[in-house]
Coordinates of C-alpha atoms in Angstrom, one line a residue:
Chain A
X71 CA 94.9 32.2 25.9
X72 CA 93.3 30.8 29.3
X73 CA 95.9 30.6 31.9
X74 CA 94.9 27.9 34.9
X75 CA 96.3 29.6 38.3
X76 CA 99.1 27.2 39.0
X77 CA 100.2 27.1 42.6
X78 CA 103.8 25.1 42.2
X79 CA 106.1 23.8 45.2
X80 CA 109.6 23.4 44.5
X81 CA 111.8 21.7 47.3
X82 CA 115.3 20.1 47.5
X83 CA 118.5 20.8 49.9
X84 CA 120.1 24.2 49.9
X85 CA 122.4 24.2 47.1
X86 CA 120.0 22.7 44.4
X87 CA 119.1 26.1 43.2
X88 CA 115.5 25.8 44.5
X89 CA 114.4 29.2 44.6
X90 CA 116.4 30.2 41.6
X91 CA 114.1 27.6 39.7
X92 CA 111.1 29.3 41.6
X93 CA 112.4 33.0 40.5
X94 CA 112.9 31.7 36.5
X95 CA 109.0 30.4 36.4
X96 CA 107.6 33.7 37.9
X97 CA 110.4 36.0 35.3
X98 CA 108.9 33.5 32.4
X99 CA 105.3 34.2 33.9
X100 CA 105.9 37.7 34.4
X101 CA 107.2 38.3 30.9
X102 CA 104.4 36.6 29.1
X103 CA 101.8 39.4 31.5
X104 CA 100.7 37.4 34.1
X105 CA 100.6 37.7 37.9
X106 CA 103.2 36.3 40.0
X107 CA 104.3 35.4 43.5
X108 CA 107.6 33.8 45.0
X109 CA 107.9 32.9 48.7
X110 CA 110.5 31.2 49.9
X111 CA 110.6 29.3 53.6
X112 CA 112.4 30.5 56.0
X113 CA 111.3 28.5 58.8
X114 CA 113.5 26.9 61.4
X115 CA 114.8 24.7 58.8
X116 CA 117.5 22.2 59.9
X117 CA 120.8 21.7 58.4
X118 CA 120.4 19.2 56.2
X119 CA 116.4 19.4 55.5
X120 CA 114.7 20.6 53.3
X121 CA 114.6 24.0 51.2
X122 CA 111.5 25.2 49.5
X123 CA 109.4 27.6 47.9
X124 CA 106.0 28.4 46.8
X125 CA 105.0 30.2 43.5
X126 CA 102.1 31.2 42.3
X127 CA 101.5 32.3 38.9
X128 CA 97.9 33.4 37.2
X129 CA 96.2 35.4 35.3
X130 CA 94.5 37.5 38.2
X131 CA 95.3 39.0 41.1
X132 CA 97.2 36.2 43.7
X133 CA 95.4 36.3 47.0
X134 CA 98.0 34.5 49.2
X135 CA 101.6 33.5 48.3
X136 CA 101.1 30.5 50.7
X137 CA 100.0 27.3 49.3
X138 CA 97.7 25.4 50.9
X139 CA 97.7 22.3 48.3
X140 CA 99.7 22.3 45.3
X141 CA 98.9 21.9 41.5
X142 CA 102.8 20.5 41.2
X143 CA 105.2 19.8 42.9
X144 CA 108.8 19.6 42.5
X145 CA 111.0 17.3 45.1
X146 CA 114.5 17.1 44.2
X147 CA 115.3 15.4 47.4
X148 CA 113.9 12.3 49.2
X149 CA 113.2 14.3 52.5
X150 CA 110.9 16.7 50.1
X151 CA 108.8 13.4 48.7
X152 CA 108.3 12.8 52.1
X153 CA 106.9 16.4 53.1
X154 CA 105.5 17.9 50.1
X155 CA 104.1 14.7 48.2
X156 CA 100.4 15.0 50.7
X157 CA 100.8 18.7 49.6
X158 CA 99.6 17.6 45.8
X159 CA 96.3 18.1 44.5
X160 CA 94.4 15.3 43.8
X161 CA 94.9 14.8 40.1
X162 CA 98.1 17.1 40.4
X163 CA 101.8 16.4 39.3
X164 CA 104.7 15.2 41.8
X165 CA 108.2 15.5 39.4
X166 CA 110.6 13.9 41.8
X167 CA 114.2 13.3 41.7
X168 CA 114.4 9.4 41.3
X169 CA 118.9 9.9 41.2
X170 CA 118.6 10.8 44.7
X171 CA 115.4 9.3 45.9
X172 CA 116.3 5.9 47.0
X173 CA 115.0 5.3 50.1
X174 CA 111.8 7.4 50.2
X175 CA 109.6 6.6 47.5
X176 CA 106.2 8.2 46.5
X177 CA 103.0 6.5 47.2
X178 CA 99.9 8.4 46.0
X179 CA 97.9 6.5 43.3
X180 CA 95.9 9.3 42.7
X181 CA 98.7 12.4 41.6
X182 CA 100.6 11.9 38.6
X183 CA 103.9 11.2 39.8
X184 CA 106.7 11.5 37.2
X185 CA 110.5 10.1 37.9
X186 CA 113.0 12.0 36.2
X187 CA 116.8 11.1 37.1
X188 CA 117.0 15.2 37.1
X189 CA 120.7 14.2 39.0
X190 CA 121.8 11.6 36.7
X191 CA 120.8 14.1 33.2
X192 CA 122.5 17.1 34.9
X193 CA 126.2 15.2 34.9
X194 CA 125.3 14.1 31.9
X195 CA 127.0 17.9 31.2
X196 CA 129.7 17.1 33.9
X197 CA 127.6 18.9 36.8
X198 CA 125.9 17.9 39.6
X199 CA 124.3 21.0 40.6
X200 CA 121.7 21.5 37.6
X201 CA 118.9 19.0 38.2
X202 CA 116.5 22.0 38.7
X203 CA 117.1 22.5 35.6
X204 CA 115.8 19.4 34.5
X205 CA 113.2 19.2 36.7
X206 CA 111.6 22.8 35.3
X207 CA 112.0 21.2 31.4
X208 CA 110.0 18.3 32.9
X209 CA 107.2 20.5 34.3
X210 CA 107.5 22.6 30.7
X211 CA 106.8 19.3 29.2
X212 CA 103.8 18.3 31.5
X213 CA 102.5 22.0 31.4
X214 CA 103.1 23.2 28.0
X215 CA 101.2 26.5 28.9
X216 CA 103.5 27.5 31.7
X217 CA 106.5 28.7 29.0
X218 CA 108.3 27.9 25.5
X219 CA 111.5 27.4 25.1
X220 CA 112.2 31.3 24.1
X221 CA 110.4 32.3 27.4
X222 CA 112.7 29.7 29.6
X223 CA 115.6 31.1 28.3
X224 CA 115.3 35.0 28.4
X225 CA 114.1 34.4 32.1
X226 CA 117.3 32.0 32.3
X227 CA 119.2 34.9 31.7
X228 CA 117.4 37.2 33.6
X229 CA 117.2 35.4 37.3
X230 CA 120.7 34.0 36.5
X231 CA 123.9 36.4 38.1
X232 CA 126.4 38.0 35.6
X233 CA 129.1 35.6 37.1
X234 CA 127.0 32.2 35.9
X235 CA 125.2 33.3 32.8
X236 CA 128.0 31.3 30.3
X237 CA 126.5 28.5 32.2
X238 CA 123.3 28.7 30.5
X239 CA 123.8 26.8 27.2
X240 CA 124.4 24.0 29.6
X241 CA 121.3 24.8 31.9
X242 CA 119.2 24.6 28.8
X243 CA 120.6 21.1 27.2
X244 CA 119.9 19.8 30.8
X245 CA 116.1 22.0 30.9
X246 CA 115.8 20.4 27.1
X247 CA 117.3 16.0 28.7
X248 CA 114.3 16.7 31.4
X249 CA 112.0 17.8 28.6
X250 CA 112.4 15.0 26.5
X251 CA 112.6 12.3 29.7
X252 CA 109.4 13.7 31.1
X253 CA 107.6 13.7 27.1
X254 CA 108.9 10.0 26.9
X255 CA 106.7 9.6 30.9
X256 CA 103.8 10.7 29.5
X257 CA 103.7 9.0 25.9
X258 CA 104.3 5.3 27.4
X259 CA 101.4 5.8 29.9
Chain B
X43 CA 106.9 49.0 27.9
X44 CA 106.7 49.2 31.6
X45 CA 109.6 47.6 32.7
X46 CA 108.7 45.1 35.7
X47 CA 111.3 43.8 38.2
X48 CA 111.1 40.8 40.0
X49 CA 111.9 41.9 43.8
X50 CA 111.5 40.9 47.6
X51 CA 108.5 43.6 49.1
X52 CA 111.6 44.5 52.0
X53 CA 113.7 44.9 48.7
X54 CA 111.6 47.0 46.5
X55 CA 110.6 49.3 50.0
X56 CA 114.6 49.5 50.7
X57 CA 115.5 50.8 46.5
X58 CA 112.0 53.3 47.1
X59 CA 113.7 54.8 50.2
X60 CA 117.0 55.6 47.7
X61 CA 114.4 57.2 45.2
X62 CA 113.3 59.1 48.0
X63 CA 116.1 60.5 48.9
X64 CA 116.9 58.6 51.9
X65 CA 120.6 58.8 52.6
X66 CA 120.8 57.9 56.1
X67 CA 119.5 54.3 57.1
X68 CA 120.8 52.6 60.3
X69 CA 119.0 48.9 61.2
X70 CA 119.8 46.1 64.0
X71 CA 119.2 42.6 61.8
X72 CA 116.0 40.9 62.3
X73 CA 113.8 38.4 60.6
X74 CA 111.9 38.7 58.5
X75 CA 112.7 42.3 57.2
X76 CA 116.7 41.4 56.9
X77 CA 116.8 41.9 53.0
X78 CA 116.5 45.9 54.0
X79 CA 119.3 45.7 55.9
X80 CA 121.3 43.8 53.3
X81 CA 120.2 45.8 50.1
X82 CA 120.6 49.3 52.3
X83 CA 124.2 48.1 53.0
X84 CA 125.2 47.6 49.1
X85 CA 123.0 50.4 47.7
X86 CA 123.8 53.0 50.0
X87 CA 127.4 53.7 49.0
X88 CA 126.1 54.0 45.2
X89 CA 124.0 57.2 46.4
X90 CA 126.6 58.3 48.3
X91 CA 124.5 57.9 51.4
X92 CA 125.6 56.2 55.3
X93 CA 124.8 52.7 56.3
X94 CA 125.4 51.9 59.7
X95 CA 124.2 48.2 60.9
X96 CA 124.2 49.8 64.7
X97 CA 125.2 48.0 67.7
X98 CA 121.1 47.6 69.0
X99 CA 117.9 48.5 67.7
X100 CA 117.7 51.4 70.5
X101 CA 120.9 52.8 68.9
X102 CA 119.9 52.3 65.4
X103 CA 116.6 54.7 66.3
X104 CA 118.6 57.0 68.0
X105 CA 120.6 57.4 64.6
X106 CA 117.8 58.1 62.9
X107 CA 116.8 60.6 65.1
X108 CA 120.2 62.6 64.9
X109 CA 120.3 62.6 60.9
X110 CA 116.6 64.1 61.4
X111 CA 117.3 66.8 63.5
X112 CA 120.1 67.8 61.0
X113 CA 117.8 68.1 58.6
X114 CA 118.5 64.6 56.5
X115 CA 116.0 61.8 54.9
X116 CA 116.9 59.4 57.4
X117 CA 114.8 56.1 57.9
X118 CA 114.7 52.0 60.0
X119 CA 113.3 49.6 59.5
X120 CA 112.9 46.2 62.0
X121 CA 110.4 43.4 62.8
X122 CA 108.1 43.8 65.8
X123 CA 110.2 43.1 69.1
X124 CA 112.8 45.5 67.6
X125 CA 110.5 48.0 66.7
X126 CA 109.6 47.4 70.5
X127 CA 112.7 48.1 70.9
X128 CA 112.6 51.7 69.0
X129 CA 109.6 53.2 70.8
X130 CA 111.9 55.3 73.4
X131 CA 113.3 57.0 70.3
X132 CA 109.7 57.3 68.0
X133 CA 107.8 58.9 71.2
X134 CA 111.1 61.6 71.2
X135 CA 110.6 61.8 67.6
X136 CA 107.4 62.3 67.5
X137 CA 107.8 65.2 70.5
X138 CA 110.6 66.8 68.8
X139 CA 108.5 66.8 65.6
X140 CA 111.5 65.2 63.7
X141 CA 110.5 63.5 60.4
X142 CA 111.6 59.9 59.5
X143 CA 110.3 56.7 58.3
X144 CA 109.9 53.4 60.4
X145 CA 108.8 50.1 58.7
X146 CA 108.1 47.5 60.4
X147 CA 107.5 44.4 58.6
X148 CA 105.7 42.1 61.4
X149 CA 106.1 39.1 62.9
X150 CA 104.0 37.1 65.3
X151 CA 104.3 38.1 68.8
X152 CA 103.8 38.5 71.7
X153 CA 107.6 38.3 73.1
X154 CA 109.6 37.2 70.5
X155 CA 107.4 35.0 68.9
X156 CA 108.3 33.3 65.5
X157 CA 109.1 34.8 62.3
X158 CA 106.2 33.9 59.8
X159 CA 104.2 36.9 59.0
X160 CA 101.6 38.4 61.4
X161 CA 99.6 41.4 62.0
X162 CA 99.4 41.9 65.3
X163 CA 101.3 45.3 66.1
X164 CA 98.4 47.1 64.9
X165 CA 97.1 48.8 68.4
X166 CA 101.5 50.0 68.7
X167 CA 101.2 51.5 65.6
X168 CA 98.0 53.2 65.2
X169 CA 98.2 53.9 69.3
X170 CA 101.7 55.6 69.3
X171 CA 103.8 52.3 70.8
X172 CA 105.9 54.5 72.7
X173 CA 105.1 56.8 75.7
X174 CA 103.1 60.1 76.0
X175 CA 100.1 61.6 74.0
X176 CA 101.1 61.4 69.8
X177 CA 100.3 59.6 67.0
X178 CA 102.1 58.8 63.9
X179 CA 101.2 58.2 60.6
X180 CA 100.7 54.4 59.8
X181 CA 100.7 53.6 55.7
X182 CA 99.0 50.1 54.9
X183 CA 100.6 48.5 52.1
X184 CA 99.2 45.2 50.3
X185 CA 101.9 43.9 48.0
X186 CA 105.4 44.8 46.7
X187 CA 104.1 47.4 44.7
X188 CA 102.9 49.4 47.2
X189 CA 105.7 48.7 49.7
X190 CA 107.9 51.0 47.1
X191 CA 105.1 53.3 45.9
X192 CA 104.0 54.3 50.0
X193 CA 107.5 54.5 51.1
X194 CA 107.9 57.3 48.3
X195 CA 104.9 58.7 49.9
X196 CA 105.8 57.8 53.7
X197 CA 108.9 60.9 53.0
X198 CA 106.8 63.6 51.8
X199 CA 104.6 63.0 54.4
X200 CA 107.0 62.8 56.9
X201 CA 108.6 66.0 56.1
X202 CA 105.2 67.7 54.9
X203 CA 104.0 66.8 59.0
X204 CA 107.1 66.5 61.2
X205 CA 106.3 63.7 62.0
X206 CA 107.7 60.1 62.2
X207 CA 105.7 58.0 59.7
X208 CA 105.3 54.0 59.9
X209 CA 105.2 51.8 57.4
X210 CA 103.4 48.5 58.4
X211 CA 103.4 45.5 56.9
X212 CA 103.7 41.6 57.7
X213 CA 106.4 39.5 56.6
X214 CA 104.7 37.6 54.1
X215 CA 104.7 40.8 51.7
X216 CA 108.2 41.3 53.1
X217 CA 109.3 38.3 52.0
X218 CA 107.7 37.7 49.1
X219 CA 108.8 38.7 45.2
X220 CA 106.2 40.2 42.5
X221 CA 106.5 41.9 40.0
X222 CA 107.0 46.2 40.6
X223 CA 107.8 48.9 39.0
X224 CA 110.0 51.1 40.8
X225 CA 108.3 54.6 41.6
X226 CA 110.3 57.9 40.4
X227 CA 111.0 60.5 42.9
X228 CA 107.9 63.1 43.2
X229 CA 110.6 66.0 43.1
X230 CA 108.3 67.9 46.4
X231 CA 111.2 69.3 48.6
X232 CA 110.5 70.8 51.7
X233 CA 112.2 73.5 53.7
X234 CA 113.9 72.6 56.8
X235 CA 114.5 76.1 58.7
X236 CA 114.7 74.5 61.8
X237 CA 117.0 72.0 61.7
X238 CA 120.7 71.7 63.5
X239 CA 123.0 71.9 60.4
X240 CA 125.8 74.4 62.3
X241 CA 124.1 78.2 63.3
X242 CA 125.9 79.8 61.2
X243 CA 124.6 83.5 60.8
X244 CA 121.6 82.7 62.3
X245 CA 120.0 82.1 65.6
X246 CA 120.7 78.5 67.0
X247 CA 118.4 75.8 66.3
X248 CA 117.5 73.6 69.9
X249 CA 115.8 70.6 69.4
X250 CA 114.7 68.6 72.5
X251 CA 111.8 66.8 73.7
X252 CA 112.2 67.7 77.0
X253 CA 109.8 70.4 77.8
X254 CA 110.0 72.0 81.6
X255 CA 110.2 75.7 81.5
X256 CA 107.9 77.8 81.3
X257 CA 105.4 75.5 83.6
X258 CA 102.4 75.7 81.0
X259 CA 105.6 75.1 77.6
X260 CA 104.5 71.3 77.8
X261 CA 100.8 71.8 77.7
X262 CA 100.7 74.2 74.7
X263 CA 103.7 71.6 72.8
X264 CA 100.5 69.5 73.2
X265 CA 98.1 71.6 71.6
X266 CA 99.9 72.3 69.3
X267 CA 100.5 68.8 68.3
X268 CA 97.5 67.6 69.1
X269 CA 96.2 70.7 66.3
X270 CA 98.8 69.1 63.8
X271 CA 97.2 65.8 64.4
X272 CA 93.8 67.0 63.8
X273 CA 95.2 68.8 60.2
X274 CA 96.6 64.9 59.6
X275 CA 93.4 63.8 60.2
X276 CA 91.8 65.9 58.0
X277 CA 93.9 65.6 54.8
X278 CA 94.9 61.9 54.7
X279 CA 92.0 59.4 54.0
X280 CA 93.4 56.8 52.1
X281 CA 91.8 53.4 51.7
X282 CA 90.1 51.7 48.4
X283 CA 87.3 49.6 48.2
X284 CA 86.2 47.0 46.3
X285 CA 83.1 46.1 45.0
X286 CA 80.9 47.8 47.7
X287 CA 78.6 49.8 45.5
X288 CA 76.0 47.2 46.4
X289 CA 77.4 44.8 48.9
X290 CA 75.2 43.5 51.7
X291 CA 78.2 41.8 52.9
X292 CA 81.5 43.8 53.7
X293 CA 84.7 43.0 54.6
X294 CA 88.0 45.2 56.0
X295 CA 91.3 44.4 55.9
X296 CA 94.3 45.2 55.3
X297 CA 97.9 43.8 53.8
X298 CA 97.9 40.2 53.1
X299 CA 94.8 39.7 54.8
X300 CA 92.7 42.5 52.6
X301 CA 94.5 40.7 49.4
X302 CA 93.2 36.9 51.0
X303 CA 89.4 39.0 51.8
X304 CA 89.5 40.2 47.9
X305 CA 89.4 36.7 46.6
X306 CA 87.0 35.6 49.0
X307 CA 84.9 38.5 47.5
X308 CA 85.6 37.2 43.8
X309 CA 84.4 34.0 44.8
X310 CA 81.0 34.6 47.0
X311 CA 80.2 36.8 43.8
X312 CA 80.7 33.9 41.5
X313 CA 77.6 32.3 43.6
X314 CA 75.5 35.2 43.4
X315 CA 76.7 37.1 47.1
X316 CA 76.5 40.3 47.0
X317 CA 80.3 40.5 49.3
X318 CA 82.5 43.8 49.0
X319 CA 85.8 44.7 50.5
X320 CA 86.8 47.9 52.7
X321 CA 90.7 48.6 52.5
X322 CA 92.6 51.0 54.6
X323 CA 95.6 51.9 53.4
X324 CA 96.3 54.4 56.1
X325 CA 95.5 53.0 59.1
X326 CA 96.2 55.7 61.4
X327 CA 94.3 58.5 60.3
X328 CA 92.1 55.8 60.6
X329 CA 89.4 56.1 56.9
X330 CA 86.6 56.1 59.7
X331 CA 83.6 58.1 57.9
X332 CA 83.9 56.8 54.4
X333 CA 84.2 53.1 56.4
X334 CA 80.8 54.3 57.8
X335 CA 79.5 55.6 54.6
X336 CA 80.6 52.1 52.6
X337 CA 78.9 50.1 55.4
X338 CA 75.7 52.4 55.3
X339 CA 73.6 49.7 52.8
X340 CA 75.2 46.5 54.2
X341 CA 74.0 44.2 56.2
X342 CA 76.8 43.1 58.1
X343 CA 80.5 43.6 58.2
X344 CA 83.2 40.7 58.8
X345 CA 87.1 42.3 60.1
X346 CA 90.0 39.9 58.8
X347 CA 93.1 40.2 60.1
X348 CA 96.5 38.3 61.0
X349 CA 95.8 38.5 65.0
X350 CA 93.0 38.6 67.3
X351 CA 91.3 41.4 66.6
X352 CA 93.0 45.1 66.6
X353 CA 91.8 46.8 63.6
X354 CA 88.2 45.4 64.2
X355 CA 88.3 47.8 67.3
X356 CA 89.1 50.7 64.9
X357 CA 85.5 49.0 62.6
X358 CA 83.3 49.1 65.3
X359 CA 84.6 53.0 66.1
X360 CA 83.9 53.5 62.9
X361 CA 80.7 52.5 62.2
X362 CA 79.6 53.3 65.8
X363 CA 76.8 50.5 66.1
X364 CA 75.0 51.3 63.0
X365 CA 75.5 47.4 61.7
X366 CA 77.1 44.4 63.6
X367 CA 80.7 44.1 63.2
X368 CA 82.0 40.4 63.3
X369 CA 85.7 39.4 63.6
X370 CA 88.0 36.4 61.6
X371 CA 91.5 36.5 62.6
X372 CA 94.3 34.4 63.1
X373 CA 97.8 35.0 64.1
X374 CA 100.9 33.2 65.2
X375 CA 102.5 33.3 61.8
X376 CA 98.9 31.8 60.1
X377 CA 97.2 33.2 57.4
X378 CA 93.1 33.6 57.4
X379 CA 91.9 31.3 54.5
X380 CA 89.6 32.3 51.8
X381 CA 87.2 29.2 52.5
X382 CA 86.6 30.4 56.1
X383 CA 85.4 33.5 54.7
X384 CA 83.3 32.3 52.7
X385 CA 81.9 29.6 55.4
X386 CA 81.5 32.9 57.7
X387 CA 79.1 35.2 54.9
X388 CA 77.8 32.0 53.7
X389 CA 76.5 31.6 57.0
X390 CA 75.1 35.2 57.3
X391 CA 73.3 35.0 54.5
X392 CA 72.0 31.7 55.6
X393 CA 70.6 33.1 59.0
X394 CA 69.4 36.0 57.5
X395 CA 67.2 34.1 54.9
X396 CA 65.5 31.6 57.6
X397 CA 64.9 34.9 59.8
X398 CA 62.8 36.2 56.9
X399 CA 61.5 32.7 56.9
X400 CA 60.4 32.9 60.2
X401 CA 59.0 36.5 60.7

């Protein structure tokens, strides 16, 4: 199969398990052969801001693990809309958090910018802390090459400690609500 | 099936030291090379080995040089004002002809700079850093692989040489995960009649770096290391290339910026540019002859690195005028980008076609 290189931001505020979601796409890449990078920032980040990482995953060798402009983008908070939506490709994919993005709202007419209430799904399951989860299922759903449901979940297992793994059957009901909210996105446009 | 592990390059280098035997490891916290300190303080205790975060980066060295002169696998690791910091023990190191391993995963300087990944402790590494005539060895590793595989390597050769041995990298492949597959031990031991593990029934082992009597002790210790040096030179010439059987373009670089040059060659090949890529992965012995060799049939040759131009210096040495050597750097935590790489040999090719024109 031809794998695009996908070069994928994922941002948020520390706590929203943003490289963890970073770590399970490269395991999910990395299992099905392919190359992979993780970077997280570790800037002078303020208390409050922003956390992020970069990831690249492809079918060749990955230059730089710094991304210039991404093919997606993942903003779970509104100060990550703010910073990482001028970071999108043209014709590239901005998932954002629209439970927690009130105030700062995309703009770009020419990304494909998808709302998914990734808060709102993940205390669906009485938590508040898996919206990442949602958010990847969304980018599964929008790039159906990056992983099946098999892959997501042996790499759910694999990047998540000892301690939280019985949380997983509940990580993947949330993955599958952003799935589905992101499928129902893309069939009404 | 080869069994890949998703891990940090400062993560993968710090489990490769355990595989190597390393059981002493003593480190002052510093960014962005602080997952070494963190996994060395878990892991150690499973091997049975001693973990000490010291009180300062001059104390941490001075650590390593004790467990050395007993005879132990002993290694630091910092970021580049602490490996500042560590020069007063390297240059005693290197005089006492202790093994060890040093990795410095660099940050942009000078001063204390920032924290992002840079390249610009280059000339401290390859040049000694510290005080008085000596060189160390100074392994060049290009992603999280190699971070494990060379630190392996850096242990041997430490103990094969006397001799401290640096590992240099910038925090980018510090920092970042890929896949690796963790090396297995190479098994080599080496014998260690000279080190200070308690005379008994035998003569007493001295090791100093202080050198006064008889008046001419100081200037044979030279020779004598300066005839070790030579031997280094000799045997180790490590570097790979890429795609330089018939380049008229080449490119050196090494760590993140050789990995950044690579795709830049991919690329100008895609349009028909005949680009190839020069990697050292030793960068003191310096791969200066088979650099020349590889540039021999080029036309020009463009250094990238993560700072203004250090390695170049070691290029032009190298190829000692026989083609011009042009530079693309830049530093403070930036990363050189594959489109001004390929601006800079589209260019050459460019100005070499119109001066056919014209003639």
């Amino acid at each position: 199969m031809n794998y695009p290189t996908e070069e994928i931001i994922i941002a948020g505020f520390g706590g929203q398990g943003i490289l963890l979601a970073g770590r399970l796409l490269c395991v999910a890449a990395m299992r099905q052969g392919r190359q992979v990078s993780h970077i997280p920032s570790y800037g002078a980040e303020m208390r409050g801001g922003t956390a992020n990482c970069s990831v690249v995953l492809s079918a060749e060798r990955i230059a730089s693990p710094v991304i210039d402009m991404a093919t997606a983008v993942i903003a779970l908070n509104g100060p990550s809309v703010a910073k990482f939506e001028p970071r999108v490709r043209p014709g590239g994919i901005l998932i954002w958090n629209s439970s927690l993005c009130k105030k700062i709202l995309p703009e770009r007419t020419d990304i494909q910018s998808i709302a998914i209430p990734a808060t709102e799904l993940s205390l669906t399951e009485g938590t508040e802390r898996a919206a990442n989860m949602a958010a990847i299922g969304a980018l599964m759903a929008l790039k159906p090459k990056l992983m099946t449901e098999n892959h997501f979940s042996a790499a759910l297992d694999e990047v998540v400690s000892e301690r939280n793994r019985r949380y997983n059957p509940v990580n993947l009901r949330i993955m599958q609500a952003g799935y589905e909210a992101a499928l129902a996105i893309i069939k009404k446009n | 099936m080869t069994e890949y592990k998703l891990m940090k390059g400062n993560e993968a280098m710090a489990e490769a030291a355990l595989i190597a035997g390393c059981r002493y490891y003593y480190a002052y916290p510093i960014t962005p090379q602080n997952e070494v300190v963190a996994y060395m303080a878990k892991n150690m205790p499973r091997v049975n080995g001693t973990f000490i975060q010291a009180e300062s980066e001059l104390a941490a060295a001075s650590m390593v040089m004790g467990s050395a002169a007993s005879g132990g696998r002993a290694m630091t690791s910092s970021s580049s004002p602490g490996i500042t910091l560590k020069q007063e023990s390297i240059s005693y190191m290197a005089g006492a002809e202790l093994p060890c391993v040093i990795a410095n995963i660099m940050r942009g300087g000078p001063g204390l700079g920032g924290i992002a990944g840079a390249q610009g402790d280059y000339f401290q590494a390859t040049r000694g850093g510290g005080h008085g005539d000596y060189r160390t060895i100074v392994l060049a590793p290009d992603n999280a692989q190699e971070l494990a595989d060379f630190t392996v390597e850096a242990f041997d050769l430490a103990d094969e040489y006397r001799t401290p041995v640096i590992i240099l990298a910038d925090g980018y492949l510090g920092q970042m995960s890929e896949p690796v597959v963790l090396p297995k031990p190479t098994g080599k031991t080496f014998e260690k009649p000279w080190a200070v593990t308690g005379a008994k029934d035998r003569k007493q082992n001295i090791i100093v770096s202080l050198l006064l009597h008889p008046e001419n002790v100081l200037e044979l210790h030279n020779l004598h290391l300066q005839e070790k040096y030579e031997r280094i030179t000799q045997k180790i010439r490590r570097y790979e290339t890429y795609k330089t059987e018939d380049a008229d373009w080449l490119l050196a670089a090494y760590g993140t910026s050789a990995r950044i040059a690579q795709k830049a060659v991919d690329k100008l090949r895609e349009d028909g540019i005949k680009a190839g890529l020069f990697r050292p992965t030793c960068l003191w012995p310096f791969p200066d002859r088979e650099l020349a060799e590889c540039a021999s049939h080029c036309t020009r040759l463009l250094t990238v690195e993560m700072s203004h131009g250090q390695m170049v210096e070691d290029v032009k040495l190298a190829v000692n005028g026989a083609i011009e050597v042009d530079f693309y750097g830049r530093a403070g935590g930036a990363l050189p980008t594959v489109k001004d790489i390929i601006a800079r040999i589209k260019n050459y090719e460019h100005s070499e076609f119109t001066h056919v024109q014209a003639s």
